[in-house]
Coordinates of C-alpha atoms in Angstrom, one line a residue:
M25 CA 0.0 0.0 0.0
Y26 CA 2.9 2.4 0.8
P27 CA 5.8 1.6 -1.6
Q28 CA 7.5 4.8 -0.6
Y29 CA 8.3 3.2 2.7
K30 CA 10.4 0.6 0.9
L31 CA 9.6 -2.0 3.5
D32 CA 11.0 -4.7 1.3
Q33 CA 14.4 -3.1 1.7
Q34 CA 13.9 -2.2 5.4
F35 CA 13.1 -5.8 6.0
V36 CA 16.8 -6.7 5.7
L37 CA 17.8 -4.2 8.4
K38 CA 14.9 -4.8 10.8
Q39 CA 14.5 -8.5 10.5
T40 CA 17.5 -10.4 8.9
Q41 CA 20.4 -8.3 10.2
S42 CA 18.7 -7.6 13.6
I43 CA 18.4 -11.3 14.4
F44 CA 21.8 -12.4 13.1
E45 CA 23.5 -11.4 16.3
L46 CA 21.2 -13.5 18.6
D47 CA 21.2 -16.4 16.2
A48 CA 25.0 -16.6 16.4
T49 CA 25.1 -17.1 20.1
S50 CA 24.3 -19.9 22.6
Y51 CA 21.0 -18.2 23.4
T52 CA 19.4 -19.1 20.1
Q53 CA 17.1 -22.0 19.3
P54 CA 15.7 -23.8 16.2
L55 CA 12.5 -22.6 14.6
S56 CA 10.9 -26.0 15.3
H57 CA 11.3 -28.4 18.2
P58 CA 10.0 -32.0 18.4
E59 CA 6.6 -32.1 20.0
E60 CA 7.8 -34.1 22.9
N61 CA 10.2 -31.4 23.9
I62 CA 7.4 -28.8 24.5
N63 CA 5.5 -29.8 27.6
T64 CA 5.0 -26.8 29.8
P65 CA 3.7 -23.3 29.5
D66 CA 7.2 -21.9 30.0
E67 CA 8.5 -24.1 27.2
V68 CA 5.7 -22.9 24.9
G69 CA 6.4 -19.3 25.8
Y70 CA 10.1 -19.8 25.1
K71 CA 9.2 -20.6 21.5
F72 CA 7.5 -17.2 21.0
S73 CA 10.8 -15.3 20.7
N74 CA 12.6 -13.0 18.2
I75 CA 13.9 -16.1 16.6
A76 CA 10.4 -17.2 15.8
Y77 CA 9.3 -13.9 14.4
S78 CA 12.4 -12.3 12.9
K79 CA 14.3 -15.4 11.8
G80 CA 11.0 -17.1 10.9
A81 CA 10.2 -14.1 8.6
A82 CA 13.7 -14.2 7.1
I83 CA 13.4 -17.9 6.3
L84 CA 9.9 -17.4 4.7
R85 CA 11.3 -14.6 2.6
M86 CA 14.1 -16.9 1.5
I87 CA 11.7 -19.7 0.6
S88 CA 9.5 -17.4 -1.3
N89 CA 12.4 -16.2 -3.4
L90 CA 13.7 -19.7 -4.0
M91 CA 10.3 -20.9 -5.2
G92 CA 9.3 -17.6 -7.0
T93 CA 6.7 -15.3 -5.5
E94 CA 3.8 -16.7 -7.6
N95 CA 4.5 -20.3 -6.6
Y96 CA 4.9 -19.3 -3.0
D97 CA 1.6 -17.4 -2.9
N98 CA -0.3 -20.3 -4.5
A99 CA 1.2 -22.7 -2.0
I100 CA 0.2 -20.5 1.0
R101 CA -3.3 -20.1 -0.4
D102 CA -3.7 -23.9 -0.7
Y103 CA -2.3 -24.4 2.8
L104 CA -4.7 -21.9 4.3
K105 CA -7.7 -23.4 2.5
E106 CA -6.9 -26.9 3.5
F107 CA -6.2 -26.2 7.2
F108 CA -8.7 -23.4 7.8
Q109 CA -9.7 -23.4 11.5
N110 CA -7.4 -26.4 12.2
N111 CA -4.1 -27.0 13.8
T112 CA -1.0 -27.9 11.7
T113 CA 2.5 -29.1 11.9
P114 CA 5.5 -27.9 9.9
E115 CA 5.2 -30.9 7.5
D116 CA 1.7 -29.6 6.5
L117 CA 3.2 -26.4 5.3
F118 CA 6.2 -28.2 3.6
K119 CA 3.8 -30.4 1.7
H120 CA 2.3 -27.4 -0.1
W121 CA 5.7 -25.8 -0.7
K122 CA 6.7 -29.1 -2.4
N123 CA 3.7 -29.1 -4.6
Y124 CA 4.8 -25.8 -6.2
W125 CA 8.6 -26.2 -6.0
P126 CA 10.4 -25.6 -9.3
K127 CA 11.7 -28.7 -11.0
N128 CA 14.8 -27.2 -12.7
L129 CA 17.2 -27.3 -9.8
E130 CA 18.4 -30.4 -8.0
V131 CA 18.1 -30.1 -4.2
D132 CA 16.9 -32.4 -1.4
I133 CA 13.9 -30.4 -0.4
N134 CA 13.3 -32.3 2.8
Q135 CA 16.9 -31.7 3.8
L136 CA 16.6 -28.0 2.9
F137 CA 13.5 -27.5 5.0
S138 CA 14.8 -29.4 8.0
D139 CA 18.3 -27.6 7.9
W140 CA 16.7 -24.2 8.3
T141 CA 13.9 -25.0 10.7
E142 CA 15.3 -27.8 13.0
Q143 CA 18.9 -26.5 13.3
P144 CA 19.8 -23.3 15.1
G145 CA 22.1 -20.7 13.6
Y146 CA 23.3 -20.0 10.1
P147 CA 26.4 -20.4 8.0
I148 CA 29.2 -18.1 6.9
I149 CA 30.1 -18.8 3.2
G150 CA 33.7 -18.2 2.3
I151 CA 34.5 -17.4 -1.3
S152 CA 38.0 -17.6 -2.8
I153 CA 39.7 -18.3 -6.1
T154 CA 41.3 -21.8 -6.5
P155 CA 44.8 -22.4 -8.0
N156 CA 43.1 -23.8 -11.1
G157 CA 41.2 -20.5 -11.5
R158 CA 37.7 -21.2 -10.3
Y159 CA 35.5 -19.7 -7.6
S160 CA 35.4 -21.9 -4.5
L161 CA 32.9 -21.9 -1.6
K162 CA 33.3 -23.3 1.9
Q163 CA 30.9 -23.1 4.8
E164 CA 30.8 -23.3 8.6
R165 CA 28.4 -22.2 11.3
F166 CA 28.9 -18.6 12.1
L167 CA 29.4 -17.9 15.8
L168 CA 30.2 -14.6 17.6
E169 CA 32.1 -16.5 20.3
P170 CA 33.0 -20.0 19.3
E171 CA 33.9 -20.8 22.9
D172 CA 30.4 -20.0 24.3
G173 CA 29.3 -23.7 24.3
S174 CA 27.4 -23.6 21.0
D175 CA 27.6 -26.6 18.6
G176 CA 29.8 -25.3 15.7
S177 CA 29.4 -28.5 13.7
F178 CA 26.1 -27.6 12.0
L179 CA 26.1 -27.4 8.2
Y180 CA 23.3 -26.3 5.9
T181 CA 21.9 -26.7 2.5
V182 CA 22.7 -23.3 1.1
P183 CA 21.0 -21.6 -1.9
I184 CA 23.6 -19.7 -3.8
T185 CA 22.8 -16.6 -5.9
Y186 CA 25.4 -14.4 -7.4
T187 CA 26.2 -11.9 -10.1
T188 CA 29.3 -10.4 -11.6
S189 CA 30.5 -7.2 -13.2
R190 CA 29.5 -8.7 -16.6
E191 CA 25.8 -9.4 -15.7
R192 CA 25.1 -7.0 -12.9
N193 CA 21.7 -8.7 -12.5
F194 CA 20.5 -8.2 -8.9
L195 CA 16.8 -8.9 -9.6
N196 CA 16.9 -12.7 -10.2
L197 CA 16.7 -14.2 -6.7
K198 CA 16.2 -17.8 -7.8
P199 CA 19.3 -19.8 -6.9
N200 CA 22.1 -20.4 -9.5
F201 CA 22.7 -23.7 -7.6
Y202 CA 22.6 -25.2 -4.1
F203 CA 25.7 -25.8 -1.9
N204 CA 25.1 -29.3 -0.6
K205 CA 26.0 -29.7 3.1
T206 CA 27.7 -33.0 2.4
K207 CA 30.3 -31.3 0.2
P208 CA 33.3 -29.7 2.0
E209 CA 33.8 -27.4 -0.9
Q210 CA 31.9 -26.3 -4.0
E211 CA 33.6 -24.9 -7.1
F212 CA 31.8 -23.0 -9.8
G213 CA 32.5 -20.6 -12.7
F214 CA 35.7 -18.9 -13.9
P215 CA 36.7 -15.4 -12.8
G216 CA 37.9 -14.6 -16.3
D217 CA 37.4 -10.9 -16.9
D218 CA 35.1 -10.4 -13.9
E219 CA 35.9 -7.1 -12.2
W220 CA 34.0 -8.3 -9.2
I221 CA 31.6 -11.0 -8.0
I222 CA 28.9 -10.6 -5.3
L223 CA 27.0 -13.4 -3.5
N224 CA 23.6 -13.5 -1.9
L225 CA 21.7 -11.0 -4.1
Q226 CA 19.7 -8.6 -2.0
Q227 CA 20.6 -10.7 1.1
S228 CA 17.7 -12.9 0.0
N229 CA 19.2 -16.0 1.7
Y230 CA 20.0 -16.4 5.4
Y231 CA 23.8 -16.4 5.7
R232 CA 26.9 -14.2 5.8
V233 CA 29.6 -14.0 3.1
F234 CA 33.3 -13.8 3.6
Y235 CA 35.3 -12.7 0.6
E236 CA 39.0 -13.4 0.4
A237 CA 41.2 -10.3 0.3
S238 CA 41.6 -10.0 -3.4
L239 CA 37.8 -10.3 -4.1
L240 CA 37.0 -7.9 -1.3
E241 CA 39.4 -5.3 -2.8
K242 CA 37.7 -5.6 -6.1
L243 CA 34.3 -4.9 -4.4
R244 CA 35.8 -1.9 -2.6
K245 CA 36.9 -0.4 -5.9
A246 CA 33.6 -1.2 -7.5
L247 CA 31.7 0.7 -4.7
M248 CA 34.0 3.7 -5.1
A249 CA 33.2 3.9 -8.8
T250 CA 30.3 5.9 -10.3
M251 CA 26.9 4.8 -9.0
H252 CA 28.7 2.1 -7.0
S253 CA 29.1 0.1 -10.2
G254 CA 25.4 -0.7 -10.1
I255 CA 25.7 -2.9 -7.0
H256 CA 22.3 -3.1 -5.3
V257 CA 21.7 -1.0 -2.2
I258 CA 20.8 -4.0 -0.1
N259 CA 24.0 -5.7 -1.1
R260 CA 25.9 -2.6 -0.1
A261 CA 24.1 -2.7 3.2
Y262 CA 24.9 -6.4 3.9
L263 CA 28.6 -5.8 3.0
V264 CA 28.8 -3.0 5.6
D265 CA 27.0 -5.2 8.3
D266 CA 29.1 -8.3 7.6
L267 CA 32.5 -6.5 7.6
F268 CA 31.8 -4.6 10.8
T269 CA 30.8 -7.9 12.4
Y270 CA 34.0 -9.5 11.3
G271 CA 36.0 -6.7 12.8
R272 CA 34.1 -7.0 16.1
I273 CA 35.1 -10.7 16.5
G274 CA 38.6 -10.4 14.9
L275 CA 37.9 -12.2 11.7
M276 CA 39.2 -9.1 10.0
S277 CA 41.2 -6.3 11.6
Y278 CA 39.5 -2.9 12.0
D279 CA 42.0 -1.1 9.8
E280 CA 40.9 -3.4 6.9
V281 CA 37.2 -2.8 7.8
F282 CA 37.6 1.0 8.0
R283 CA 39.6 1.2 4.8
F284 CA 36.7 -0.5 3.0
M285 CA 34.3 1.9 4.7
E286 CA 36.0 4.8 2.9
Y287 CA 33.5 4.1 0.2
L288 CA 30.8 5.6 2.4
A289 CA 32.1 9.0 1.5
K290 CA 30.2 8.5 -1.8
E291 CA 27.2 6.8 -0.2
K292 CA 23.9 8.7 0.2
E293 CA 21.4 5.9 0.8
Y294 CA 20.0 5.0 4.3
L295 CA 20.3 1.2 4.0
P296 CA 24.1 1.0 3.9
W297 CA 24.5 3.8 6.5
Q298 CA 22.3 2.2 9.1
P299 CA 24.5 -0.9 9.8
A300 CA 27.5 1.5 9.9
F301 CA 25.8 3.7 12.5
K302 CA 24.9 0.6 14.5
A303 CA 28.6 -0.5 14.4
F304 CA 29.8 3.0 15.3
E305 CA 27.6 2.9 18.4
M306 CA 29.2 -0.3 19.6
I307 CA 32.8 0.6 18.7
S308 CA 32.7 4.2 19.9
A309 CA 31.6 3.1 23.4
R310 CA 35.1 1.7 23.7
F311 CA 37.0 4.9 22.8
T312 CA 38.9 7.1 25.1
L313 CA 38.3 10.8 24.8
E314 CA 41.4 11.2 22.6
Q315 CA 40.3 8.4 20.4
H316 CA 36.9 10.0 20.0
K317 CA 38.6 13.1 18.6
K318 CA 40.4 11.0 15.9
F319 CA 37.3 9.1 15.1
G320 CA 35.4 12.4 14.7
E321 CA 37.8 13.5 12.0
F322 CA 37.1 10.3 10.1
L323 CA 33.3 10.8 10.4
F324 CA 33.6 14.4 9.1
D325 CA 35.4 13.1 6.0
I326 CA 33.1 10.2 5.1
M327 CA 29.8 12.0 6.0
S328 CA 30.4 15.3 4.2
T329 CA 28.6 14.2 1.0
V330 CA 25.5 12.6 2.7
Y331 CA 25.3 15.6 5.1
K332 CA 25.4 18.1 2.1
E333 CA 22.8 16.0 0.3
L334 CA 20.3 15.8 3.3
G335 CA 21.0 19.0 5.2
F336 CA 18.5 20.0 7.9
E337 CA 15.5 20.4 5.6
N338 CA 14.5 19.1 2.2
S339 CA 11.1 19.2 0.6
G340 CA 11.9 16.2 -1.6
D341 CA 12.5 13.8 1.3
N342 CA 11.3 10.2 1.2
V343 CA 10.9 8.2 4.4
L344 CA 14.4 6.7 4.3
D345 CA 15.9 10.2 3.8
V346 CA 14.1 11.3 7.1
Y347 CA 15.6 8.3 8.9
N348 CA 19.1 9.0 7.4
R349 CA 19.0 12.7 8.3
N350 CA 18.3 11.9 11.9
K351 CA 21.3 9.6 12.1
V352 CA 23.7 11.8 10.1
I353 CA 22.9 15.0 12.1
S354 CA 23.0 13.1 15.4
W355 CA 26.5 11.7 14.7
L356 CA 28.0 14.9 13.3
C357 CA 26.7 17.1 16.1
K358 CA 27.8 14.6 18.7
Y359 CA 31.3 15.0 17.4
H360 CA 31.0 18.8 17.4
H361 CA 30.9 19.4 13.6
E362 CA 30.9 23.2 13.5
D363 CA 28.3 23.7 10.7
C364 CA 26.0 21.0 12.2
N365 CA 26.1 22.7 15.6
Q366 CA 25.5 26.2 14.3
K367 CA 22.6 25.2 12.1
A368 CA 21.0 23.1 14.8
Q369 CA 21.0 26.1 17.2
Q370 CA 19.8 28.5 14.6
L371 CA 16.9 26.3 13.6
F372 CA 16.0 25.7 17.2
R373 CA 15.9 29.4 18.0
S374 CA 14.0 30.4 14.9
S375 CA 11.3 27.7 15.1
K376 CA 8.4 27.0 17.3
P377 CA 8.0 23.3 18.5
T378 CA 4.9 23.0 16.3
Q379 CA 6.9 24.0 13.2
I380 CA 9.5 21.1 13.6
S381 CA 8.6 17.7 12.2
A382 CA 7.8 15.2 14.9
D383 CA 10.2 12.8 13.2
F384 CA 13.1 15.3 13.5
Q385 CA 12.2 17.0 16.8
E386 CA 14.3 15.0 19.2
T387 CA 17.4 15.0 16.9
L388 CA 17.2 18.8 16.5
Y389 CA 16.7 19.4 20.3
C390 CA 19.7 17.2 21.2
A391 CA 21.9 18.7 18.5
A392 CA 21.1 22.2 19.5
N393 CA 21.4 21.5 23.2
R394 CA 24.8 19.7 23.1
D395 CA 27.0 22.8 22.6
G396 CA 24.2 25.3 23.0
T397 CA 24.1 28.1 25.6
F398 CA 22.0 28.1 28.7
D399 CA 18.9 29.6 27.0
I400 CA 18.5 26.5 24.9
Y401 CA 18.7 24.2 27.9
T402 CA 16.3 26.2 29.9
S403 CA 13.9 26.4 27.0
L404 CA 13.8 22.6 26.9
R405 CA 13.4 22.5 30.6
T406 CA 10.3 24.8 30.4
Q407 CA 8.9 22.6 27.6
F408 CA 9.4 19.5 29.7
I409 CA 7.6 21.0 32.8
D410 CA 4.7 22.3 30.7
M411 CA 4.3 19.2 28.6
E412 CA 1.5 16.8 29.7
L413 CA 2.0 14.0 27.1
Q414 CA 4.3 11.4 28.6
S415 CA 5.9 10.3 25.3
Q416 CA 6.8 14.0 24.6
K417 CA 8.2 14.5 28.1
E418 CA 10.5 11.5 27.6
K419 CA 11.6 12.9 24.2
I420 CA 12.4 16.3 25.6
L421 CA 14.2 14.7 28.6
R422 CA 16.4 12.7 26.3
A423 CA 17.4 15.8 24.4
M424 CA 18.1 17.7 27.6
G425 CA 20.6 15.0 28.5
C426 CA 22.7 15.8 25.5
T427 CA 24.1 19.0 27.1
R428 CA 27.8 18.9 27.8
H429 CA 28.0 22.4 29.5
Y430 CA 25.3 22.0 32.1
V431 CA 25.7 18.5 33.4
D432 CA 25.3 19.5 37.1
N433 CA 22.2 21.6 36.3
H434 CA 20.6 18.7 34.5
Y435 CA 21.6 16.1 37.1
Y436 CA 20.0 18.0 40.0
F437 CA 17.0 18.9 37.9
V438 CA 16.4 15.1 37.3
L439 CA 16.7 14.5 41.0
S440 CA 14.1 17.2 41.7
S441 CA 10.4 16.7 42.1
K442 CA 9.9 18.1 38.6
V443 CA 10.9 14.8 37.0
P444 CA 8.7 11.7 37.8
Q445 CA 10.6 8.9 39.6
E446 CA 10.0 6.5 36.7
L447 CA 11.9 8.8 34.4
K448 CA 14.8 9.7 36.7
S449 CA 17.2 6.8 35.9
A450 CA 16.7 7.3 32.2
G451 CA 17.0 11.1 32.6
I452 CA 20.5 10.7 34.1
S453 CA 21.6 8.0 31.7
Y454 CA 21.1 10.2 28.7
L455 CA 23.9 12.4 30.0
F456 CA 26.5 9.8 29.5
R457 CA 25.0 7.8 26.6
Q458 CA 24.7 10.9 24.4
T459 CA 28.0 12.7 25.1
P460 CA 31.3 10.9 25.8
E461 CA 32.8 14.0 27.6
N462 CA 30.1 13.6 30.3
V463 CA 31.1 10.1 31.5
D464 CA 33.7 11.2 34.1
P465 CA 31.7 14.2 35.4
V466 CA 28.6 12.1 35.9
F467 CA 30.5 9.4 37.8
K468 CA 32.1 12.1 40.0
I469 CA 28.7 13.7 40.9
I470 CA 27.1 10.3 41.5
D471 CA 30.0 9.5 43.9
E472 CA 29.4 12.7 45.7
T473 CA 25.6 12.5 46.0
L474 CA 25.2 8.7 46.2
E475 CA 22.6 8.6 49.1
E476 CA 20.7 11.5 47.6
L477 CA 20.6 9.7 44.3
A478 CA 19.4 6.4 45.9
N479 CA 16.6 8.2 47.7
A480 CA 15.5 9.9 44.5
L481 CA 15.5 6.7 42.5
G482 CA 13.7 4.8 45.3
S483 CA 16.0 1.9 45.8
W484 CA 19.7 0.8 45.9
S485 CA 19.1 -1.7 43.1
S486 CA 17.9 1.0 40.7
T487 CA 21.0 3.0 41.7
A488 CA 23.3 0.0 41.0
Y489 CA 21.8 -0.6 37.6
L490 CA 22.3 3.1 36.7
I491 CA 25.9 2.9 37.7
S492 CA 26.3 -0.3 35.8
D493 CA 25.0 1.4 32.7
L494 CA 27.5 4.2 33.2
S495 CA 30.4 1.8 33.7
Y496 CA 29.7 0.4 30.1
Y497 CA 31.3 3.6 28.9
F498 CA 34.5 3.3 31.0
T499 CA 37.4 2.9 28.6
T500 CA 40.6 3.4 30.6
N501 CA 42.4 1.6 33.4
E502 CA 42.2 4.8 35.5
Q503 CA 38.4 4.7 35.3
L504 CA 38.4 1.0 36.2
N505 CA 40.6 1.7 39.2
Q506 CA 38.3 4.5 40.4
F507 CA 35.3 2.2 39.9
Q508 CA 36.8 -0.6 41.9
K509 CA 37.7 1.9 44.7
F510 CA 34.1 3.1 44.6
I511 CA 32.9 -0.5 45.0
T512 CA 35.3 -1.2 47.8
T513 CA 34.4 1.9 49.8
K514 CA 30.7 2.3 49.2
G515 CA 29.6 -1.1 48.0
K516 CA 28.1 -2.1 51.4
L517 CA 25.5 0.6 51.0
F518 CA 23.9 -1.4 48.1
G519 CA 23.1 -4.5 50.2
T520 CA 22.0 -7.4 47.9
A521 CA 22.5 -5.1 44.8
F522 CA 26.2 -5.2 45.5
S523 CA 26.6 -8.1 43.0
I524 CA 25.3 -5.8 40.2
L525 CA 28.4 -3.6 40.7
E526 CA 30.7 -6.6 40.9
D527 CA 29.4 -7.9 37.6
A528 CA 29.8 -4.4 36.0
A529 CA 33.4 -4.2 37.1
I530 CA 34.1 -7.6 35.5
D531 CA 32.4 -6.4 32.3
V532 CA 34.7 -3.3 32.3
E533 CA 37.7 -5.5 32.5
K534 CA 36.5 -7.5 29.6
N535 CA 35.8 -4.4 27.5
L536 CA 39.3 -3.1 28.2
V537 CA 40.8 -6.4 27.0
W538 CA 38.6 -6.3 23.9
S539 CA 39.8 -2.7 23.2
S540 CA 43.5 -3.5 23.5
K541 CA 43.0 -6.5 21.2
H542 CA 41.0 -4.9 18.5
L543 CA 41.4 -1.1 18.4
A544 CA 45.2 -0.6 18.0
S545 CA 45.1 -1.3 14.3
L546 CA 42.1 1.0 13.8
F547 CA 43.9 4.0 15.4
Q548 CA 47.1 3.2 13.6
Y549 CA 45.1 3.4 10.4
L550 CA 43.4 6.7 11.4
D551 CA 46.7 8.2 12.3
Q552 CA 48.2 7.3 9.0
R553 CA 45.1 8.6 7.2
S554 CA 45.3 11.9 9.1
D555 CA 49.1 12.2 8.3
A556 CA 48.4 11.6 4.6
A557 CA 45.6 14.2 4.6
A558 CA 47.9 16.8 6.3
L559 CA 50.6 16.0 3.7
T560 CA 48.1 16.5 0.9
K561 CA 47.1 19.9 2.2
S562 CA 50.7 21.0 2.4
M563 CA 51.5 20.0 -1.2
P564 CA 50.2 23.3 -2.8
I565 CA 52.5 25.3 -0.6
L566 CA 55.4 23.0 -1.3
S567 CA 54.8 23.3 -5.0
V568 CA 54.9 27.1 -4.8
I569 CA 58.2 26.9 -2.9
V570 CA 59.6 24.6 -5.6
V571 CA 58.5 26.8 -8.4
V572 CA 59.9 30.0 -6.8
F573 CA 63.1 28.3 -6.0
S574 CA 63.5 27.1 -9.6
Y575 CA 62.7 30.6 -10.9
L576 CA 65.4 32.1 -8.7
R577 CA 68.0 29.6 -9.8
F578 CA 67.4 30.0 -13.5

């Protein structure tokens, strides 16, 4: 009904990519369990999870594309007619899929269905070029932490779709062939004159792809070319999501990942930017303040084109442009982009709340307030006090927490009777979630007003959870030492909630280990990039000196 929402494209972000993380851990489960394993209400309730709804939806989308939409729709209609007002089993659905299954590709359909419904997880498909000059595929179960106790031996019947620089056909989602789980390796095609190859068209099928270095470099160059060489926007989005995930677990180093992401400097579409923003959220939480500064320089470079394209207002927006603008402005203003901050404050002062789109209101308020003067903060505070609608109060409170100049003012305001108790924890947490510079000041003021805070929040457990949330953003050994000292000296005040603080300290230690393991290569890359940019800027001056010197000599 509303094609402008592009829900077929958003599906990949909101369903497939969103469930990939859970489905790669020990907390996942198969879509179907034998009936004898489901005996209690709790066991029934356990089945109604994100796996059932998001992964289930992704698998249905995959099956529909494998069969062809018309075949799939006919099968579902027959299924609904036959079992109207009756109970069914998975086999009842499979029977109707089989009735309409295309005959032109060899696959064990029963194996295909059982692999994707009775096994947890999903595979990662590695693609490389063999010594004899063919493409080669290998698969294994993808796990974020292989040591978490998950069974890594699962293999799957994998539908393979692909296109190359010669065909550039991203619309045919029926499989070129199936990668049988009984084969350790599958060879196909010949690279020949292919400038690039890309697997899993429109991320139609439920797996990740890992390209060997030479193939990934070809894709990077293709994305840097005009119109991204015609590579479909969903495939650009899945490349971004996959590579950031590989960097997170060390399958690739972050310098390699960020070098690939230089292509985003030419990217204007929401779909590829969204997984990048999601990854930036996770990675930046591990940065020290000095590292934030270097990362900000990188953001300014790669986001200049999309920022110029979207601006603060555009009458020609589609829905995804609105989503993208919110993210772009949030990130640029968070890192104190001068033009972003100035325009946000100007628009805030020149507009009435009713003149600002509801979709953009919170983003603008936060951006204007972060580096704004006290009049902006007090204006928001007045709006909060006068506002009766709860959802609007929460939106304004989040934006108030973006301030980095009036941290104490906001903290004591949240503790006051002007803010309902159920909003107080969140009201304080916005201070450190939104602005990295606020982490140390907020911890200091919590330390100094601990009993007053616990009284305002209504319990020591609520206070412990708030401090645990804050500790997620501790990124130095000095912060860890201060936190451990805090636990030692004041932990007894928390009673049974003391364990929340202990667990938080353990998590901080783990995060520091992760940072030391994964971030060194990233900042080495950013330093080299910064040095190269500085050298490029100095070249015109150097050229003038050389020319003048040559003129004087001759």
